[in-house]
């Protein structure tokens, strides 16, 4: 039986393949569908968000985001959430 | 309610903090405990594995692995698993 961490890593992989399908990359429409479903409300905050994300991740400028690009997106989001969590935790214990 | 992907990202964060504790970094013993518990058997294959991982992740050479270092470890492992998964999937459908 996988550990919780292994299960989480499996979820990251399966999520990519769910939206990438057999072609094994995310086109812009796949990325939009993934963001809408997995991070509801995220794209609504900035009408240019999808274009900005696509530009960051599509390093070959071929309109395709591979698994490593997808993982970079998750890294950025998770590290930002973690920084927020650590600050919040510290402030909570300092009574701020 | 978080999506499956958000839940998986939350698990990555909480796993780091579970082993890092209040000091907010993984020392070598914390990393050993994490690897033993979350990736059972991984370290047993190579007696030098923990030292190699620590050397890769501890970029400041201060014996501390922060959240970004931990995420790099997960990136390496998940990307390797994904490559294996994609090859296996392709071979399965080619009937190899």
PDB file of C-alpha atoms in Angstrom:
ATOM      1  CA  UNK A   1       0.000   0.000   0.000  1.00  0.00           C
ATOM      2  CA  UNK A   2       1.499   3.378  -0.963  1.00  0.00           C
ATOM      3  CA  UNK A   3       2.381   5.939   1.712  1.00  0.00           C
ATOM      4  CA  UNK A   4       0.402   9.204   1.805  1.00  0.00           C
ATOM      5  CA  UNK A   5       3.281  10.957   0.040  1.00  0.00           C
ATOM      6  CA  UNK A   6       3.502   8.300  -2.692  1.00  0.00           C
ATOM      7  CA  UNK A   7      -0.251   8.556  -3.158  1.00  0.00           C
ATOM      8  CA  UNK A   8       0.017  12.353  -3.497  1.00  0.00           C
ATOM      9  CA  UNK A   9       2.770  11.994  -6.135  1.00  0.00           C
ATOM     10  CA  UNK A  10       0.601   9.481  -7.999  1.00  0.00           C
ATOM     11  CA  UNK A  11      -2.249  12.023  -7.977  1.00  0.00           C
ATOM     12  CA  UNK A  12       0.044  14.635  -9.565  1.00  0.00           C
ATOM     13  CA  UNK A  13       0.947  12.202 -12.365  1.00  0.00           C
ATOM     14  CA  UNK A  14      -2.582  10.971 -12.984  1.00  0.00           C
ATOM     15  CA  UNK A  15      -3.940  14.526 -13.027  1.00  0.00           C
ATOM     16  CA  UNK A  16      -1.485  15.482 -15.772  1.00  0.00           C
ATOM     17  CA  UNK A  17      -2.393  12.423 -17.868  1.00  0.00           C
ATOM     18  CA  UNK A  18      -6.109  12.952 -17.299  1.00  0.00           C
ATOM     19  CA  UNK A  19      -5.923  16.327 -19.082  1.00  0.00           C
ATOM     20  CA  UNK A  20      -3.013  15.572 -21.453  1.00  0.00           C
ATOM     21  CA  UNK A  21      -4.520  12.346 -22.800  1.00  0.00           C
ATOM     22  CA  UNK A  22      -2.688  10.114 -25.247  1.00  0.00           C
ATOM     23  CA  UNK A  23      -0.795  13.003 -26.832  1.00  0.00           C
ATOM     24  CA  UNK A  24       1.143  13.345 -23.542  1.00  0.00           C
ATOM     25  CA  UNK A  25       1.239  17.145 -23.346  1.00  0.00           C
ATOM     26  CA  UNK A  26      -1.132  19.914 -22.304  1.00  0.00           C
ATOM     27  CA  UNK A  27      -2.296  22.258 -25.041  1.00  0.00           C
ATOM     28  CA  UNK A  28      -3.691  25.643 -23.950  1.00  0.00           C
ATOM     29  CA  UNK A  29      -7.280  24.344 -23.809  1.00  0.00           C
ATOM     30  CA  UNK A  30      -6.183  21.341 -21.679  1.00  0.00           C
ATOM     31  CA  UNK A  31      -4.381  23.706 -19.302  1.00  0.00           C
ATOM     32  CA  UNK A  32      -7.509  25.899 -19.082  1.00  0.00           C
ATOM     33  CA  UNK A  33      -9.659  22.841 -18.287  1.00  0.00           C
ATOM     34  CA  UNK A  34      -7.145  21.655 -15.674  1.00  0.00           C
ATOM     35  CA  UNK A  35      -6.921  25.059 -13.971  1.00  0.00           C
ATOM     36  CA  UNK A  36     -10.730  25.546 -14.006  1.00  0.00           C
ATOM     37  CA  UNK A  37     -11.361  22.137 -12.478  1.00  0.00           C
ATOM     38  CA  UNK A  38      -8.398  21.723 -10.129  1.00  0.00           C
ATOM     39  CA  UNK A  39      -7.915  25.343  -9.000  1.00  0.00           C
ATOM     40  CA  UNK A  40     -11.443  26.790  -9.211  1.00  0.00           C
ATOM     41  CA  UNK A  41     -11.505  30.571  -9.400  1.00  0.00           C
ATOM     42  CA  UNK A  42      -7.768  30.927 -10.008  1.00  0.00           C
ATOM     43  CA  UNK A  43      -8.029  32.073 -13.635  1.00  0.00           C
ATOM     44  CA  UNK A  44     -10.950  34.394 -12.927  1.00  0.00           C
ATOM     45  CA  UNK A  45      -8.772  36.755 -10.898  1.00  0.00           C
ATOM     46  CA  UNK A  46      -6.708  37.792 -13.926  1.00  0.00           C
ATOM     47  CA  UNK A  47      -7.965  37.549 -17.537  1.00  0.00           C
ATOM     48  CA  UNK A  48      -4.335  37.204 -18.709  1.00  0.00           C
ATOM     49  CA  UNK A  49      -3.420  34.479 -16.198  1.00  0.00           C
ATOM     50  CA  UNK A  50      -3.727  31.553 -18.614  1.00  0.00           C
ATOM     51  CA  UNK A  51      -1.570  33.274 -21.233  1.00  0.00           C
ATOM     52  CA  UNK A  52       1.046  34.156 -18.621  1.00  0.00           C
ATOM     53  CA  UNK A  53       1.165  30.591 -17.274  1.00  0.00           C
ATOM     54  CA  UNK A  54       1.328  29.140 -20.773  1.00  0.00           C
ATOM     55  CA  UNK A  55       4.181  31.506 -21.680  1.00  0.00           C
ATOM     56  CA  UNK A  56       6.107  30.489 -18.544  1.00  0.00           C
ATOM     57  CA  UNK A  57       5.671  26.757 -19.030  1.00  0.00           C
ATOM     58  CA  UNK A  58       5.831  26.382 -22.791  1.00  0.00           C
ATOM     59  CA  UNK A  59       9.586  26.813 -23.008  1.00  0.00           C
ATOM     60  CA  UNK A  60       9.899  25.459 -26.550  1.00  0.00           C
ATOM     61  CA  UNK A  61       7.194  27.863 -27.795  1.00  0.00           C
ATOM     62  CA  UNK A  62       5.357  25.018 -29.494  1.00  0.00           C
ATOM     63  CA  UNK A  63       2.080  25.363 -27.574  1.00  0.00           C
ATOM     64  CA  UNK A  64       2.800  22.231 -25.520  1.00  0.00           C
ATOM     65  CA  UNK A  65       3.319  21.843 -21.780  1.00  0.00           C
ATOM     66  CA  UNK A  66       4.959  18.554 -20.833  1.00  0.00           C
ATOM     67  CA  UNK A  67       5.057  16.856 -17.445  1.00  0.00           C
ATOM     68  CA  UNK A  68       8.127  18.789 -16.293  1.00  0.00           C
ATOM     69  CA  UNK A  69       6.426  22.093 -17.154  1.00  0.00           C
ATOM     70  CA  UNK A  70       3.308  20.988 -15.297  1.00  0.00           C
ATOM     71  CA  UNK A  71       5.462  20.049 -12.299  1.00  0.00           C
ATOM     72  CA  UNK A  72       7.109  23.509 -12.391  1.00  0.00           C
ATOM     73  CA  UNK A  73       3.646  25.066 -12.136  1.00  0.00           C
ATOM     74  CA  UNK A  74       2.825  22.928  -9.108  1.00  0.00           C
ATOM     75  CA  UNK A  75       6.228  23.736  -7.576  1.00  0.00           C
ATOM     76  CA  UNK A  76       5.564  27.481  -7.877  1.00  0.00           C
ATOM     77  CA  UNK A  77       2.066  27.207  -6.430  1.00  0.00           C
ATOM     78  CA  UNK A  78       3.018  24.831  -3.602  1.00  0.00           C
ATOM     79  CA  UNK A  79       6.104  26.832  -2.583  1.00  0.00           C
ATOM     80  CA  UNK A  80       3.985  30.019  -2.518  1.00  0.00           C
ATOM     81  CA  UNK A  81       1.327  28.254  -0.397  1.00  0.00           C
ATOM     82  CA  UNK A  82       4.018  26.885   1.908  1.00  0.00           C
ATOM     83  CA  UNK A  83       5.556  30.339   2.429  1.00  0.00           C
ATOM     84  CA  UNK A  84       2.085  31.658   3.277  1.00  0.00           C
ATOM     85  CA  UNK A  85       1.504  28.708   5.636  1.00  0.00           C
ATOM     86  CA  UNK A  86       4.835  29.234   7.420  1.00  0.00           C
ATOM     87  CA  UNK A  87       4.215  32.964   7.886  1.00  0.00           C
ATOM     88  CA  UNK A  88       0.663  32.270   9.095  1.00  0.00           C
ATOM     89  CA  UNK A  89       1.891  29.610  11.504  1.00  0.00           C
ATOM     90  CA  UNK A  90       4.606  31.864  12.909  1.00  0.00           C
ATOM     91  CA  UNK A  91       2.169  34.761  13.322  1.00  0.00           C
ATOM     92  CA  UNK A  92      -0.372  32.507  14.990  1.00  0.00           C
ATOM     93  CA  UNK A  93       2.192  31.428  17.590  1.00  0.00           C
ATOM     94  CA  UNK A  94       3.455  34.969  18.078  1.00  0.00           C
ATOM     95  CA  UNK A  95      -0.165  35.983  18.685  1.00  0.00           C
ATOM     96  CA  UNK A  96      -0.267  38.409  15.735  1.00  0.00           C
TER      97      UNK A  96
ATOM     98  CA  UNK B   1     -13.670  21.333  -0.554  1.00  0.00           C
ATOM     99  CA  UNK B   2     -10.210  21.085  -2.150  1.00  0.00           C
ATOM    100  CA  UNK B   3      -9.755  19.336  -5.507  1.00  0.00           C
ATOM    101  CA  UNK B   4      -7.755  16.107  -5.610  1.00  0.00           C
ATOM    102  CA  UNK B   5      -4.752  18.031  -6.888  1.00  0.00           C
ATOM    103  CA  UNK B   6      -5.011  20.673  -4.149  1.00  0.00           C
ATOM    104  CA  UNK B   7      -5.301  17.891  -1.594  1.00  0.00           C
ATOM    105  CA  UNK B   8      -2.164  16.224  -3.011  1.00  0.00           C
ATOM    106  CA  UNK B   9      -0.231  19.522  -2.807  1.00  0.00           C
ATOM    107  CA  UNK B  10      -1.409  19.941   0.779  1.00  0.00           C
ATOM    108  CA  UNK B  11      -0.083  16.447   1.564  1.00  0.00           C
ATOM    109  CA  UNK B  12       3.354  17.425   0.187  1.00  0.00           C
ATOM    110  CA  UNK B  13       3.446  20.473   2.462  1.00  0.00           C
ATOM    111  CA  UNK B  14       2.190  18.712   5.558  1.00  0.00           C
ATOM    112  CA  UNK B  15       4.622  15.816   5.050  1.00  0.00           C
ATOM    113  CA  UNK B  16       7.547  18.244   4.992  1.00  0.00           C
ATOM    114  CA  UNK B  17       6.366  19.989   8.174  1.00  0.00           C
ATOM    115  CA  UNK B  18       5.665  16.687   9.912  1.00  0.00           C
ATOM    116  CA  UNK B  19       9.348  15.754   9.673  1.00  0.00           C
ATOM    117  CA  UNK B  20      10.866  19.271   9.759  1.00  0.00           C
ATOM    118  CA  UNK B  21       8.964  20.337  12.871  1.00  0.00           C
ATOM    119  CA  UNK B  22       9.164  23.867  14.253  1.00  0.00           C
ATOM    120  CA  UNK B  23      12.721  24.403  13.015  1.00  0.00           C
ATOM    121  CA  UNK B  24      11.318  24.409   9.442  1.00  0.00           C
ATOM    122  CA  UNK B  25      14.089  22.394   7.772  1.00  0.00           C
ATOM    123  CA  UNK B  26      15.041  18.740   7.460  1.00  0.00           C
ATOM    124  CA  UNK B  27      18.282  17.691   9.129  1.00  0.00           C
ATOM    125  CA  UNK B  28      19.871  14.441   7.929  1.00  0.00           C
ATOM    126  CA  UNK B  29      18.073  12.357  10.588  1.00  0.00           C
ATOM    127  CA  UNK B  30      14.729  13.917   9.645  1.00  0.00           C
ATOM    128  CA  UNK B  31      15.374  13.113   5.988  1.00  0.00           C
ATOM    129  CA  UNK B  32      16.252   9.514   6.911  1.00  0.00           C
ATOM    130  CA  UNK B  33      13.016   9.179   8.925  1.00  0.00           C
ATOM    131  CA  UNK B  34      10.998  10.681   6.047  1.00  0.00           C
ATOM    132  CA  UNK B  35      12.553   8.387   3.426  1.00  0.00           C
ATOM    133  CA  UNK B  36      12.166   5.278   5.640  1.00  0.00           C
ATOM    134  CA  UNK B  37       8.515   5.999   6.332  1.00  0.00           C
ATOM    135  CA  UNK B  38       7.343   7.534   3.053  1.00  0.00           C
ATOM    136  CA  UNK B  39       9.467   5.548   0.570  1.00  0.00           C
ATOM    137  CA  UNK B  40       9.974   2.215   2.364  1.00  0.00           C
ATOM    138  CA  UNK B  41      12.952   0.248   1.066  1.00  0.00           C
ATOM    139  CA  UNK B  42      14.349   3.104  -1.008  1.00  0.00           C
ATOM    140  CA  UNK B  43      17.420   3.735   1.154  1.00  0.00           C
ATOM    141  CA  UNK B  44      18.145   0.033   1.606  1.00  0.00           C
ATOM    142  CA  UNK B  45      19.117  -0.377  -2.046  1.00  0.00           C
ATOM    143  CA  UNK B  46      22.196   1.814  -1.682  1.00  0.00           C
ATOM    144  CA  UNK B  47      24.005   2.425   1.651  1.00  0.00           C
ATOM    145  CA  UNK B  48      25.215   5.790   0.300  1.00  0.00           C
ATOM    146  CA  UNK B  49      21.776   6.928  -0.917  1.00  0.00           C
ATOM    147  CA  UNK B  50      20.999   9.191   2.039  1.00  0.00           C
ATOM    148  CA  UNK B  51      24.382  10.941   1.792  1.00  0.00           C
ATOM    149  CA  UNK B  52      23.936  11.425  -1.950  1.00  0.00           C
ATOM    150  CA  UNK B  53      20.429  12.868  -1.552  1.00  0.00           C
ATOM    151  CA  UNK B  54      21.554  15.123   1.292  1.00  0.00           C
ATOM    152  CA  UNK B  55      24.480  16.385  -0.803  1.00  0.00           C
ATOM    153  CA  UNK B  56      22.163  17.144  -3.724  1.00  0.00           C
ATOM    154  CA  UNK B  57      19.550  18.971  -1.667  1.00  0.00           C
ATOM    155  CA  UNK B  58      21.655  20.761   0.926  1.00  0.00           C
ATOM    156  CA  UNK B  59      22.876  23.443  -1.440  1.00  0.00           C
ATOM    157  CA  UNK B  60      24.129  25.794   1.273  1.00  0.00           C
ATOM    158  CA  UNK B  61      26.166  22.983   2.881  1.00  0.00           C
ATOM    159  CA  UNK B  62      24.696  23.753   6.290  1.00  0.00           C
ATOM    160  CA  UNK B  63      23.086  20.351   6.902  1.00  0.00           C
ATOM    161  CA  UNK B  64      19.604  21.733   6.274  1.00  0.00           C
ATOM    162  CA  UNK B  65      17.082  20.869   3.580  1.00  0.00           C
ATOM    163  CA  UNK B  66      14.338  23.477   3.201  1.00  0.00           C
ATOM    164  CA  UNK B  67      10.960  23.113   1.517  1.00  0.00           C
ATOM    165  CA  UNK B  68      12.336  23.961  -1.930  1.00  0.00           C
ATOM    166  CA  UNK B  69      15.016  21.268  -1.581  1.00  0.00           C
ATOM    167  CA  UNK B  70      12.382  18.771  -0.469  1.00  0.00           C
ATOM    168  CA  UNK B  71      10.253  19.721  -3.468  1.00  0.00           C
ATOM    169  CA  UNK B  72      13.249  19.174  -5.784  1.00  0.00           C
ATOM    170  CA  UNK B  73      13.555  15.643  -4.406  1.00  0.00           C
ATOM    171  CA  UNK B  74       9.881  14.977  -5.110  1.00  0.00           C
ATOM    172  CA  UNK B  75      10.228  16.507  -8.583  1.00  0.00           C
ATOM    173  CA  UNK B  76      13.107  14.157  -9.426  1.00  0.00           C
ATOM    174  CA  UNK B  77      11.288  11.094  -8.118  1.00  0.00           C
ATOM    175  CA  UNK B  78       7.935  11.954  -9.703  1.00  0.00           C
ATOM    176  CA  UNK B  79       9.430  12.831 -13.094  1.00  0.00           C
ATOM    177  CA  UNK B  80      11.373   9.530 -13.063  1.00  0.00           C
ATOM    178  CA  UNK B  81       8.164   7.631 -12.164  1.00  0.00           C
ATOM    179  CA  UNK B  82       6.258   9.470 -14.861  1.00  0.00           C
ATOM    180  CA  UNK B  83       8.862   8.621 -17.516  1.00  0.00           C
ATOM    181  CA  UNK B  84       8.631   4.974 -16.445  1.00  0.00           C
ATOM    182  CA  UNK B  85       4.826   5.156 -16.524  1.00  0.00           C
ATOM    183  CA  UNK B  86       4.782   6.689 -20.022  1.00  0.00           C
ATOM    184  CA  UNK B  87       7.213   4.086 -21.403  1.00  0.00           C
ATOM    185  CA  UNK B  88       5.240   1.272 -19.746  1.00  0.00           C
ATOM    186  CA  UNK B  89       1.970   2.655 -21.104  1.00  0.00           C
ATOM    187  CA  UNK B  90       3.378   2.972 -24.630  1.00  0.00           C
ATOM    188  CA  UNK B  91       4.840  -0.544 -24.535  1.00  0.00           C
ATOM    189  CA  UNK B  92       1.591  -1.936 -23.202  1.00  0.00           C
ATOM    190  CA  UNK B  93      -0.315  -0.468 -26.143  1.00  0.00           C
ATOM    191  CA  UNK B  94       2.322  -1.543 -28.643  1.00  0.00           C
ATOM    192  CA  UNK B  95       2.012  -5.056 -27.187  1.00  0.00           C
ATOM    193  CA  UNK B  96       5.681  -5.241 -26.098  1.00  0.00           C
TER     194      UNK B  96
END
